[in-house]
Short mmCIF file of C-alpha atoms in Angstrom, two decimals:
data_model
loop_
_atom_site.label_atom_id
_atom_site.label_comp_id
_atom_site.label_asym_id
_atom_site.label_seq_id
_atom_site.Cartn_x
_atom_site.Cartn_y
_atom_site.Cartn_z
CA MET N 15 9.63 179.86 -188.33
CA LEU N 16 9.25 181.18 -184.80
CA GLU N 17 6.01 182.92 -185.76
CA LEU N 18 4.63 179.69 -187.20
CA PHE N 19 5.41 177.88 -183.96
CA LYS N 20 3.64 180.62 -181.94
CA LYS N 21 0.56 180.38 -184.19
CA ILE N 22 0.44 176.61 -183.81
CA SER N 23 0.84 176.83 -180.02
CA ASN N 24 -2.00 179.42 -179.79
CA ILE N 25 -4.45 177.11 -181.56
CA ARG N 26 -6.96 175.78 -179.08
CA LEU N 27 -8.13 172.23 -179.79
CA SER N 28 -11.24 170.66 -178.38
CA ARG N 29 -10.86 167.71 -176.06
CA GLN N 30 -12.10 165.38 -178.81
CA ASN N 31 -9.49 166.67 -181.31
CA GLN N 32 -6.74 166.31 -178.69
CA ILE N 33 -7.73 162.67 -178.13
CA ILE N 34 -7.80 162.01 -181.90
CA ILE N 35 -4.30 163.49 -182.34
CA ALA N 36 -2.97 161.53 -179.33
CA VAL N 37 -4.45 158.25 -180.64
CA PHE N 38 -3.02 158.94 -184.11
CA ALA N 39 0.44 159.65 -182.65
CA LEU N 40 0.21 156.46 -180.56
CA CYS N 41 -0.75 154.40 -183.63
CA LEU N 42 2.22 155.82 -185.55
CA LEU N 43 4.54 154.98 -182.66
CA ILE N 44 3.23 151.41 -182.48
CA TYR N 45 3.62 151.03 -186.26
CA PHE N 46 7.24 152.21 -186.23
CA LEU N 47 8.12 150.05 -183.23
CA SER N 48 6.55 146.93 -184.75
CA SER N 49 8.30 147.58 -188.08
CA SER N 50 11.62 147.96 -186.29
CA LEU N 51 11.00 144.78 -184.32
CA MET N 52 10.18 142.79 -187.47
CA ASN N 53 13.30 144.12 -189.18
CA LEU N 54 15.45 143.14 -186.20
CA ASN N 55 13.89 139.66 -186.12
CA ASN N 56 14.72 139.19 -189.81
CA ASN N 57 18.30 140.32 -189.21
CA VAL N 58 18.66 137.93 -186.27
CA GLY N 59 17.31 135.07 -188.40
CA ASN N 60 19.76 135.85 -191.21
CA LEU N 61 22.67 136.03 -188.77
CA LYS N 62 21.68 132.68 -187.25
CA LYS N 63 21.68 131.11 -190.74
CA GLU N 64 25.08 132.61 -191.55
CA ASN N 65 26.48 131.39 -188.23
CA ALA N 66 25.15 127.88 -188.84
CA ILE N 67 26.75 127.82 -192.29
CA THR N 68 30.04 129.12 -190.91
CA ILE N 69 30.05 126.57 -188.10
CA SER N 70 29.35 123.72 -190.53
CA ARG N 71 32.23 124.90 -192.74
CA ILE N 72 34.58 125.06 -189.77
CA GLU N 73 33.53 121.59 -188.64
CA PHE N 74 34.06 120.29 -192.17
CA LEU N 75 37.55 121.78 -192.36
CA ALA N 76 38.40 120.38 -188.92
CA ALA N 77 37.18 116.94 -190.02
CA ILE N 78 39.47 117.01 -193.05
CA GLY N 79 42.47 117.56 -190.79
CA GLU N 80 41.45 114.69 -188.51
CA GLN N 81 40.85 112.10 -191.24
CA GLU N 82 43.31 109.28 -191.63
CA ILE N 83 45.10 109.17 -194.94
CA SER N 84 44.50 105.61 -195.99
CA SER N 85 45.31 105.21 -199.64
CA LYS N 86 48.30 107.41 -200.26
CA SER N 87 50.08 104.67 -202.20
CA ALA N 88 47.70 105.04 -205.17
CA PHE N 89 49.03 108.52 -205.79
CA SER N 90 52.65 108.00 -204.89
CA SER N 91 53.93 106.16 -207.99
CA ASN N 92 53.28 108.82 -210.64
CA PHE N 93 51.90 111.88 -208.96
CA ALA N 94 51.07 114.05 -212.01
CA SER N 95 49.37 111.30 -213.99
CA SER N 96 47.40 110.22 -210.92
CA VAL N 97 46.09 113.76 -210.45
CA ASN N 98 45.17 113.98 -214.15
CA SER N 99 43.36 110.65 -214.24
CA SER N 100 41.57 111.42 -211.01
CA ALA N 101 40.40 114.73 -212.49
CA LYS N 102 39.07 112.97 -215.59
CA ASP N 103 37.18 110.50 -213.39
CA ASN N 104 35.50 113.49 -211.72
CA LYS N 105 34.48 115.16 -215.03
CA LEU N 106 37.16 117.87 -214.80
CA LYS N 107 39.30 119.03 -217.67
CA ILE N 108 42.78 120.14 -216.72
CA ASP N 109 43.87 122.83 -219.15
CA ARG N 110 47.47 123.14 -218.05
CA THR N 111 49.87 121.31 -215.75
CA LEU N 112 53.14 122.78 -214.53
CA PRO N 113 55.61 120.63 -212.56
CA LEU N 114 57.27 122.56 -209.75
CA SER N 115 60.13 121.79 -207.41
CA ASN N 116 59.74 119.79 -204.17
CA ASN N 117 57.36 117.23 -205.71
CA GLU N 118 54.68 119.86 -206.40
CA ILE N 119 52.55 120.48 -209.46
CA SER N 120 50.39 123.43 -210.39
CA ILE N 121 47.29 122.90 -212.48
CA TRP N 122 44.71 125.13 -214.16
CA ILE N 123 41.09 124.12 -214.60
CA ASN N 124 38.75 126.36 -216.64
CA GLU N 125 34.96 126.33 -216.62
CA SER N 126 34.22 123.36 -214.40
CA ASN N 127 31.22 122.59 -212.27
CA PHE N 128 31.94 123.69 -208.71
CA ILE N 129 30.44 120.55 -207.14
CA ASP N 130 32.62 118.31 -209.35
CA LEU N 131 35.70 120.33 -208.39
CA PHE N 132 34.79 120.21 -204.71
CA ASN N 133 34.26 116.43 -204.77
CA TRP N 134 37.57 115.97 -206.58
CA LEU N 135 39.41 118.08 -204.00
CA LEU N 136 37.93 115.90 -201.26
CA GLU N 137 39.10 112.78 -203.08
CA ILE N 138 42.58 114.22 -203.61
CA ASN N 139 42.80 115.18 -199.95
CA ASN N 140 41.69 111.73 -198.83
CA ASN N 141 44.50 110.22 -200.93
CA GLY N 142 47.16 112.12 -199.05
CA VAL N 143 47.76 114.91 -201.53
CA GLU N 144 48.26 118.28 -199.88
CA ILE N 145 46.71 121.37 -201.46
CA THR N 146 49.30 124.09 -200.91
CA LYS N 147 47.72 126.89 -202.98
CA MET N 148 44.22 127.37 -204.27
CA SER N 149 42.60 130.15 -206.28
CA ILE N 150 39.01 129.65 -207.41
CA ARG N 151 37.05 132.20 -209.43
CA ARG N 152 33.34 132.07 -210.14
CA ILE N 153 32.49 132.30 -213.83
CA SER N 154 28.74 131.70 -213.74
CA LYS N 155 26.16 130.39 -211.31
CA GLU N 156 27.59 126.85 -211.31
CA THR N 157 30.95 127.06 -213.08
CA VAL N 158 34.33 128.10 -211.75
CA SER N 159 37.93 128.33 -212.87
CA ALA N 160 40.70 127.24 -210.54
CA GLN N 161 44.44 127.34 -210.18
CA LEU N 162 45.70 124.76 -207.72
CA THR N 163 49.09 123.66 -206.44
CA PHE N 164 49.45 120.16 -205.01
CA LYS N 165 52.22 118.45 -203.09
CA SER N 166 52.47 114.69 -202.70
#
């Protein structure tokens, strides 16, 4: 290896060849720097999008906590049946309902559209029902299964 380095260092290049090698090395350096800069710009753009999404989610969650609960009485008379009928109105099929202590119920929903479930959870929350536990699993691109516990 040392001998190879000595042979390379003993090679005499003409001025024109030295300029060609220097220009080639400079072009390679510019290419690598521009590629790195484009990659960093893409990463910054992706991080900005993720931050915007995260901020909108945080603002949404904060807005839920600040909303006034206006129509709690609609759910207060028969809590379990109100949750079931509300789910049917939102195209959700409750597979199982389990009454728990302290005026809580646990429900299981299999293979539902995520948007329908999300809209229903907003409606439930607006009616004064507290979601105490939530487990949502993605089944396919648009469908989910959920296990939820509510308290009136």
